[in-house]
XYZ file of C-alpha atoms in Angstrom:
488
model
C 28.396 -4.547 22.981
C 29.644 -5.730 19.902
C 30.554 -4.338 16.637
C 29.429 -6.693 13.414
C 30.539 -6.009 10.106
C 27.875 -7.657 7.212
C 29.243 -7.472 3.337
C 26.715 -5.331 1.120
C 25.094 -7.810 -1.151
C 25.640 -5.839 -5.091
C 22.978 -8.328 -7.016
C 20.421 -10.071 -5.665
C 19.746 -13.831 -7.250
C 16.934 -16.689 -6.549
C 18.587 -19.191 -4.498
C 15.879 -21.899 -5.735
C 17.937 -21.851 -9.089
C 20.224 -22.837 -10.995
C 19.803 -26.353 -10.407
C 23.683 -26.431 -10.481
C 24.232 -24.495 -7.713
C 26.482 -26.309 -4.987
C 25.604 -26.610 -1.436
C 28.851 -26.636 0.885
C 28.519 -27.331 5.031
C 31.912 -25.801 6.146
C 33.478 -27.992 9.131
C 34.178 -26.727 12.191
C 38.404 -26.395 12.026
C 38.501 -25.634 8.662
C 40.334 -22.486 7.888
C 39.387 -21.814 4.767
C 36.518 -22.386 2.269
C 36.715 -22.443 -1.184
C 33.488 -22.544 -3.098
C 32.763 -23.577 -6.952
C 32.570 -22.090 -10.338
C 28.523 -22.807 -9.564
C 26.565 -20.382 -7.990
C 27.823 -21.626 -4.331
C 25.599 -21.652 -1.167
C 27.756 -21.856 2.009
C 26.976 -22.482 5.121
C 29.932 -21.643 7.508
C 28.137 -20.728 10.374
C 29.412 -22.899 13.091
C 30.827 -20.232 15.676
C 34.854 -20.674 14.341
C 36.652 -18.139 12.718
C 37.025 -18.831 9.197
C 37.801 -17.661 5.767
C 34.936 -18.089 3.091
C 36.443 -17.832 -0.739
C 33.808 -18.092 -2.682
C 34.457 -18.883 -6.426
C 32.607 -17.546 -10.409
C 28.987 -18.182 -9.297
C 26.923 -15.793 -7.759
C 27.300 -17.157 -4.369
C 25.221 -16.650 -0.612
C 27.733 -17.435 2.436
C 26.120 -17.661 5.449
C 28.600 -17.007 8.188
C 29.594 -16.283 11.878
C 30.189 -12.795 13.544
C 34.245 -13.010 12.785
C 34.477 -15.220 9.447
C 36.038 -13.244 6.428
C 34.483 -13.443 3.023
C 36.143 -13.117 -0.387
C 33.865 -12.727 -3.793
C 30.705 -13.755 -1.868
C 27.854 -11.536 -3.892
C 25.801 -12.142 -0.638
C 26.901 -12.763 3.180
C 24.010 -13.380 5.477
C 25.784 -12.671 8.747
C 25.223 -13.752 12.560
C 24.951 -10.326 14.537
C 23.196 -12.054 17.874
C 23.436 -14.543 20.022
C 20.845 -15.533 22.791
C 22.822 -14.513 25.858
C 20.771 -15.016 28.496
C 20.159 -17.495 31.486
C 16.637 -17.686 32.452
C 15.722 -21.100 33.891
C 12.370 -20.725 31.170
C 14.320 -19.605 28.690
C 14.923 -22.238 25.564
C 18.423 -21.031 25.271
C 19.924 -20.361 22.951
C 16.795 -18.937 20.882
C 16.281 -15.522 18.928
C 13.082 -14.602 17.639
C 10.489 -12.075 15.880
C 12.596 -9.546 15.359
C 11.357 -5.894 14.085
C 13.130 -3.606 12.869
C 11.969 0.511 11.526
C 14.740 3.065 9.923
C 15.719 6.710 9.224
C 17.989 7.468 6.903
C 21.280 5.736 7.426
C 20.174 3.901 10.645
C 18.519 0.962 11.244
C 16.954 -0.274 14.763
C 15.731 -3.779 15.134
C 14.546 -5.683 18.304
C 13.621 -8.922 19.086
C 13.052 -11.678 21.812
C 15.838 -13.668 23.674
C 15.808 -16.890 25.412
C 11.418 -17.445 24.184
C 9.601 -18.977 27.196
C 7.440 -22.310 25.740
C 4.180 -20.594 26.907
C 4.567 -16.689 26.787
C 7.245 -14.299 25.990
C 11.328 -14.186 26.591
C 13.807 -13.742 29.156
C 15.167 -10.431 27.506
C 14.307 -7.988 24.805
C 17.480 -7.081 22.379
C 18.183 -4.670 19.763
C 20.454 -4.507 16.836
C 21.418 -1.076 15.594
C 23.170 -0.026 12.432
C 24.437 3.424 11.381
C 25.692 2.376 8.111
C 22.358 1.388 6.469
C 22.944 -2.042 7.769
C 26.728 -2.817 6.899
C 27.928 -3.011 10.403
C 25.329 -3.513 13.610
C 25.665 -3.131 17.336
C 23.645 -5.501 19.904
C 22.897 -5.511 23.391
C 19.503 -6.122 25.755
C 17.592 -2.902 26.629
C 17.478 -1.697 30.625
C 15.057 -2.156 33.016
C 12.447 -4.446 30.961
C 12.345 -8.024 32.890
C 14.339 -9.421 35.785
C 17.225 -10.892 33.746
C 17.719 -6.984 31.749
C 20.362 -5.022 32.362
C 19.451 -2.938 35.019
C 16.713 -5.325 36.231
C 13.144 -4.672 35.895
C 10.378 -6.333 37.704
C 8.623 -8.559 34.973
C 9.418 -12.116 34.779
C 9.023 -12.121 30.261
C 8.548 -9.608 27.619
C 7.252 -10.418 24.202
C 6.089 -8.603 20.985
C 8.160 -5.736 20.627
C 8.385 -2.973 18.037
C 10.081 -0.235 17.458
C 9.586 3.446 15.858
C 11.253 6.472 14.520
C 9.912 9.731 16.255
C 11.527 11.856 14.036
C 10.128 15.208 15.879
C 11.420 14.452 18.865
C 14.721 12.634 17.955
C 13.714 9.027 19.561
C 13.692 5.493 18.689
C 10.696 3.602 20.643
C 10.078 0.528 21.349
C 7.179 -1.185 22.961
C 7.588 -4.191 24.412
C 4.786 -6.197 26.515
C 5.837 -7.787 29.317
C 3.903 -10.434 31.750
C 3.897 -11.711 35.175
C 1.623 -14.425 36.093
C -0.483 -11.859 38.187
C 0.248 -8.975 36.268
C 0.654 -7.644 32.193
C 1.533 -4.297 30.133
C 2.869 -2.350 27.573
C 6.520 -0.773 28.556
C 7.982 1.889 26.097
C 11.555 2.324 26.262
C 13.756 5.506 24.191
C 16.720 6.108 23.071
C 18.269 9.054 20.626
C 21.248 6.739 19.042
C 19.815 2.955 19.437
C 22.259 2.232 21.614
C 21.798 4.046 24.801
C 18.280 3.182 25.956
C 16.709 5.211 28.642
C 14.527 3.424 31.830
C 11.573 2.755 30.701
C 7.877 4.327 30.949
C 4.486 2.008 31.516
C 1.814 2.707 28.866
C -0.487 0.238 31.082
C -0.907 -2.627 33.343
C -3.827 -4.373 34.085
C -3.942 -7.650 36.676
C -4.307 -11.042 34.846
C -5.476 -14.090 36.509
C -2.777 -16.626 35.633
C 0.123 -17.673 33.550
C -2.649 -18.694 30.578
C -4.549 -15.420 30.823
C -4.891 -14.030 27.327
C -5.328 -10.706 28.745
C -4.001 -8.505 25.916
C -1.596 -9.596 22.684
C 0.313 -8.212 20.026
C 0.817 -4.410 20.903
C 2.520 -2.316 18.156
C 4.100 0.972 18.059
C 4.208 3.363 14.854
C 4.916 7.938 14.811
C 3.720 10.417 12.761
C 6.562 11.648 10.771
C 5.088 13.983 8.809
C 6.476 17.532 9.232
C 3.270 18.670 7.078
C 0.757 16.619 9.293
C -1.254 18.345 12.083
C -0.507 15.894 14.547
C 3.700 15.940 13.715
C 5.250 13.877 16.121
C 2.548 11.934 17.985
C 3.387 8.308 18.401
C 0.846 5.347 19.097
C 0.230 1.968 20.437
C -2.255 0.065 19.371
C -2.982 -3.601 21.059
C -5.459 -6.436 21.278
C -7.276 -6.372 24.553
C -8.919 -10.024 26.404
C -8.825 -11.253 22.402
C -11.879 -13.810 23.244
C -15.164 -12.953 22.463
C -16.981 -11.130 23.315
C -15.173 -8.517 25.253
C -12.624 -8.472 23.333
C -11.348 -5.420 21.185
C -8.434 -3.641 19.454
C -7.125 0.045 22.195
C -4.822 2.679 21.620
C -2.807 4.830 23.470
C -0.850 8.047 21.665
C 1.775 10.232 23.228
C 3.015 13.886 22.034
C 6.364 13.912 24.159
C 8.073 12.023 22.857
C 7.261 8.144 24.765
C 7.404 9.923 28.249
C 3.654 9.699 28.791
C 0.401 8.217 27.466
C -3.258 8.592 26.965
C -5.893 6.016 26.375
C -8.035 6.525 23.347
C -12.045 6.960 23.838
C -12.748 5.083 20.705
C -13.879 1.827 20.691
C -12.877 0.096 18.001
C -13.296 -4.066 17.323
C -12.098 -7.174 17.560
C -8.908 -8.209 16.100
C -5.362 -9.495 16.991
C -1.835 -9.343 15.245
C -2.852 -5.113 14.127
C -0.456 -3.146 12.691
C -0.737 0.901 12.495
C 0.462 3.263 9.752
C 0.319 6.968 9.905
C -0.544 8.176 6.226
C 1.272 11.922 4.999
C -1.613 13.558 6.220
C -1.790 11.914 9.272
C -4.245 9.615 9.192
C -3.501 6.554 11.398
C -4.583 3.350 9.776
C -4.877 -0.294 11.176
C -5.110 -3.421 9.840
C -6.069 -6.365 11.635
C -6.933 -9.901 11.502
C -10.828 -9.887 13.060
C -11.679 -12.580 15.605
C -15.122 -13.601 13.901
C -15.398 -16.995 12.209
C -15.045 -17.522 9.107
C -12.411 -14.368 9.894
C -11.422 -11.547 7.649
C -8.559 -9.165 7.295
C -10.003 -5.567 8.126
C -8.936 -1.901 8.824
C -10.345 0.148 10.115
C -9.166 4.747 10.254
C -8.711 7.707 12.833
C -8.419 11.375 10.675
C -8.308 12.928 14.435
C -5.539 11.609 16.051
C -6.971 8.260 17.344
C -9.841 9.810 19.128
C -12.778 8.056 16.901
C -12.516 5.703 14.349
C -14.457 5.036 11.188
C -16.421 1.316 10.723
C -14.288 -1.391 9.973
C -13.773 -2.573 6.294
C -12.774 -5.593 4.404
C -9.633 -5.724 2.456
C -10.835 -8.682 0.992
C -14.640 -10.225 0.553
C -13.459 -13.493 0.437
C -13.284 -15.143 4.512
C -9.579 -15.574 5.183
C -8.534 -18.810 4.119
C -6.164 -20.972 6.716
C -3.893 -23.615 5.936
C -0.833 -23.192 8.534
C 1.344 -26.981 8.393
C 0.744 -28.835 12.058
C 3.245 -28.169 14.536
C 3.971 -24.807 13.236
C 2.899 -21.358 14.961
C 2.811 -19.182 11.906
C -0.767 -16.786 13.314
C -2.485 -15.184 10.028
C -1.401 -12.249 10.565
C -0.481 -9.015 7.840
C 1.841 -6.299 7.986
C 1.668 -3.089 6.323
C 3.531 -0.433 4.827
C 2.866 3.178 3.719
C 3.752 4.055 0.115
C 6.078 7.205 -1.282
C 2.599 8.904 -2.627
C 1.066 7.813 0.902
C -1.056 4.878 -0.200
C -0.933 2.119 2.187
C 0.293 -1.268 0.977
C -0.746 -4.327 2.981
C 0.245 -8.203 2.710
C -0.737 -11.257 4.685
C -1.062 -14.911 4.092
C -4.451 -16.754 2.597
C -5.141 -20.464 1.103
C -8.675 -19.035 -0.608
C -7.135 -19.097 -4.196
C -5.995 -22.479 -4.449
C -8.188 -25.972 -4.240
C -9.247 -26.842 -1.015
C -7.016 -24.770 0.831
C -4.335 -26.461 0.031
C -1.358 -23.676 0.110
C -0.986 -20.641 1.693
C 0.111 -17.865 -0.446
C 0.780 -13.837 0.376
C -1.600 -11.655 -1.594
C -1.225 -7.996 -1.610
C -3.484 -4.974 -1.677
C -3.345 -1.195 -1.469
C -5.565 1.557 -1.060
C -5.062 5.109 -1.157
C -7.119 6.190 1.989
C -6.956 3.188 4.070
C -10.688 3.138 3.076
C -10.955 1.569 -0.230
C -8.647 -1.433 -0.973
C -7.861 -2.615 -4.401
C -8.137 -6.860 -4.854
C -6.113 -8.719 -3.554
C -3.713 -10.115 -5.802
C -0.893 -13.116 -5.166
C 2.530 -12.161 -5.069
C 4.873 -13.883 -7.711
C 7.049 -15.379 -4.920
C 7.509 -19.506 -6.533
C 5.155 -22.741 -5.358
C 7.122 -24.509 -3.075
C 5.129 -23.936 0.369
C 3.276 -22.160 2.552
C 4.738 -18.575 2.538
C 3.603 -17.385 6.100
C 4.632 -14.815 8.558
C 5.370 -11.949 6.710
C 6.919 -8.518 6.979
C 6.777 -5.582 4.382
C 8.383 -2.721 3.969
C 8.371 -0.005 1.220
C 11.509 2.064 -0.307
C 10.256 5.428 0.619
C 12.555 7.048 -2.575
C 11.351 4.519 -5.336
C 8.674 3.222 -4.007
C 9.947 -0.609 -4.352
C 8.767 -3.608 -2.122
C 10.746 -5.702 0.127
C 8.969 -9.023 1.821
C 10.444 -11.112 4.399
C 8.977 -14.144 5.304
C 8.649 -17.594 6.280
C 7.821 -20.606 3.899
C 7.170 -24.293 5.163
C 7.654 -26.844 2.659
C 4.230 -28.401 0.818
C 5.939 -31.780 -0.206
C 8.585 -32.587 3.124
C 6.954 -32.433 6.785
C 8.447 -29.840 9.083
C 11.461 -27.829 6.696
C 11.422 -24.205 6.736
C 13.321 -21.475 5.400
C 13.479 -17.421 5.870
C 13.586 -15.785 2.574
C 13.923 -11.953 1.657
C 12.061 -11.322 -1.790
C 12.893 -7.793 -3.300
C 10.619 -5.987 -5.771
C 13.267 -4.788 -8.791
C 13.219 -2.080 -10.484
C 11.602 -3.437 -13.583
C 8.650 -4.771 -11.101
C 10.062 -8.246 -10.996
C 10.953 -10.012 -7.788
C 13.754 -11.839 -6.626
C 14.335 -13.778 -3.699
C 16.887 -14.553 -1.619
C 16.605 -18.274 0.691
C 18.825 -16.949 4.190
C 19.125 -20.074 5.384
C 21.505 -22.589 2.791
C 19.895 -25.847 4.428
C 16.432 -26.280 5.283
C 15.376 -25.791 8.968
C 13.792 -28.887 10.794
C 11.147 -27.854 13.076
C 12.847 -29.656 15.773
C 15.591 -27.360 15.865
C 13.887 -24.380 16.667
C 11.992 -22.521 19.102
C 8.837 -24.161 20.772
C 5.751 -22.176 21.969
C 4.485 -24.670 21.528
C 5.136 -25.405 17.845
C 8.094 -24.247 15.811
C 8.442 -21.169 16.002
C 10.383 -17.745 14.765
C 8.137 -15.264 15.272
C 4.590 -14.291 14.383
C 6.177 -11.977 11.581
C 9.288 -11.734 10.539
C 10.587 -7.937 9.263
C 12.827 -5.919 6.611
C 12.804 -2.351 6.322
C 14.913 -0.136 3.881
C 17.949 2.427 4.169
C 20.176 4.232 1.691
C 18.200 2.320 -1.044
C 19.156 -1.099 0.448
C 16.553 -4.024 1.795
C 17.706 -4.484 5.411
C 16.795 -7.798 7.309
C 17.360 -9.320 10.702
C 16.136 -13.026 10.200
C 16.518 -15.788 12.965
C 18.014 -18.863 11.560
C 18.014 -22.366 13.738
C 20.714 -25.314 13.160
C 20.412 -28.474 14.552
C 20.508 -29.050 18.582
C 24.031 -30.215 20.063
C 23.268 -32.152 22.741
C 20.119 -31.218 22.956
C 20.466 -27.719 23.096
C 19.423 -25.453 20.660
C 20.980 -22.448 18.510
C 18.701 -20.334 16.793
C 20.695 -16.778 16.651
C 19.810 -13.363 14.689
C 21.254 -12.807 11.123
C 21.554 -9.631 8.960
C 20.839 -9.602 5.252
C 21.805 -6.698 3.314
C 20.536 -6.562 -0.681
């Protein structure tokens, strides 16, 4: 287990401007590197020990686990590594992480060593007590063969974690696959860093390796000390996800992740659903449907996830797709719940612009999880397809944080990760992670680029907290796509 220290970022700045700025590659031997009066972006992320001096600007340094930083305004640092040795692992890749906070700690997990076709040798977790200063990593027990304490799956996949603040536990769901076999595991821990054995929410037999038998599980509590149902947790998943069986199931617990009940309700079709509990704890989901032309929906439970009301649009207009080729980047939203208990949702559409040309993230609210205001674009620049992304709302002041992916309109196959943080004042800046542009070639494959199906920030102590997987080109083939923290 290792202890990673990550330099508090005291301004945040666009890293698309000025047009000064310098871009500096440190080289691998170099002891020390000295940036410019210019507002610097270094890259010294090559796994040696270095010193990073950055110089007048208001510089980014993007650097390794032990590198030291001097006058950097923001360090982006490596906290994970891809350990693992899976013969269908793409070592060494990092991906999708997720992260959920209370007060001063911060839990994220995330896939390691992906699998081309289906999930990951390993799920990890990164775990901060210092509102995301300093981290902790390590794989949780018991999940897949290659886990500590080995488990019997061959991959997990898609996992989340949660705060159960009656009961004291961080949960996370991860699903996990065998060709024969697939379910929902839910592993606990009170610190983040001791993690229990974990408990089955279900298994159900699948008839091959390319069995879409269920997808995209997520896990969400009520916190709410003033809510009836205080302390009961959920999963909600995508079950077959082809027409025309398929259809969105949950499963709640009251103890705390030790045991779990199916949900009568039948609710419809969707994939990539993410639930909210509101104040008053009712649990809302929104989803992607599976109709064509396809819509973002939600749809609400007021009693606990036993019946749910008819779906509803968040938007009239069909959702819009325009995802670059050889990129897996699913249309997915994510969804946040609002200091006065409105529930904020984002997700990537093309409908606004001509022909579909450019994805941008819109944004909507509503105050019931009923009713949902218009969409409207976020301010977040015209340089590509912002896709993949994860929101998260400052539960004291109510700001947004975003973090997401953007391929490149004009240059085939660059990406970047970017954080973009609502200010004060309402205005939004944004923070580029990565100081060169990511080639698709260099990361992930399953089967096209990819970093996960949403990225994810969350907020502690008043800061933006991110975990953001960052690729650099293959040596020798191999890759290195590795887990960073940002910090705003």
């Amino acid at each position: 287990m290792r202890r990673l220290g990550v330099t508090a970022a005291l301004v945040l700045f666009a890293l698309a401007g000025p047009v000064a700025a310098a871009t500096i590659v440190g080289k691998p031997g170099t002891a020390t590197i000295v940036g410019t009066a210019k507002a610097d972006r270094i890259d010294s992320a090559d796994g040696k020990k270095q010193l990073v001096r950055c110089g007048a600007g208001r510089d980014l340094a993007l650097v390794d686990e032990l590198d030291r930083t001097s006058g950097c305004e923001t360090v982006v640092r490596r906290v994970a590594s891809d350990t693992t040795k899976g013969a269908s692992g793409q070592h060494r890749t990092l991906l999708e992480p997720q992260l959920a906070s209370s007060g001063s700690t911060v839990v994220g997990v995330y896939q390691s060593g992906r699998h081309e076709l289906a999930g990951a040798d390993a799920i990890g977790y990164a775990t901060s007590h210092d509102a995301g200063a300093s981290w902790k990593t390590g794989l949780l027990p018991g999940v897949t063969a290659l886990s500590p304490q080995p488990g019997r799956w061959e991959s997990a996949s898609n996992a989340s974690v949660a705060w159960d603040a009656k009961h004291g536990r961080w949960l996370v769901e991860s699903a996990v696959l065998t060709d024969t076999e697939g379910g929902v595991l839910v592993s606990a821990s009170t610190d983040g860093l001791a993690w229990q054995a974990p408990v089955t929410v279900f298994d159900l037999p699948r008839t091959g390796p390319t069995d879409a038998a269920f997808d995209k599980p997520w896990i969400v509590c009520d916190d709410s000390a003033t809510s009836s149902r205080y302390g009961r947790c959920y999963v909600v998943v995508a079950l077959a996800v082809t027409l025309p069986s398929a259809h969105l199931a949950v499963w709640s617990s009251d103890d705390g992740g030790a045991t779990w009940q199916a949900s009568p309700a039948t609710l419809p079709a969707g994939n990539g659903a993410q639930p909210v509990v509101r104040p008053d704890g009712t649990l809302v989901v929104v989803y992607t449907d599976l109709t064509s032309p396809s819509y973002v929906e939600s749809v609400r439970s007021t009693d606990g996830g036993g019946s749910f009301a008819a779906p509803v649009r968040l938007a009239q207009t069909e959702l819009g797709e325009h995802t670059p080729d050889g990129l897996r980047a699913p249309l997915f939203p994510s969804v946040a719940v609002a200091p006065d208990g409105s529930v904020v949702a984002t997700w990537p559409d093309c409908s606004a612009t001509s022909n579909c040309l450019k994805s941008d993230l819109v944004l909507a609210r509503s105050v019931d999880g009923s009713s949902w205001s218009t969409p409207a674009r976020l301010p977040l620049g015209a340089s590509g397809d912002d896709l993949s992304p994860g929101l998260a709302v400052d539960s004291a002041s109510g700001r947004l944080a975003v973090a997401y992916l953007v391929s490149e309109v004009s240059r085939c196959c660059r990406l970047d990760v970017r954080v973009a943080v609502q200010n004060a004042g309402g205005a939004w800046t944004i923070v580029q992670a990565n100081v060169r542009a990511m080639q698709s070639s260099w990361t992930a494959s399953s089967p096209g680029a990819f970093l996960g199906d949403y990225l994810s920030v969350t907020w502690s102590g008043g800061h933006p907290v991110a975990l953001l997987p960052i690729a650099f080109p293959r040596s020798a083939g191999s890759r290195r796509q590795d887990l960073f923290a940002f910090r705003g």
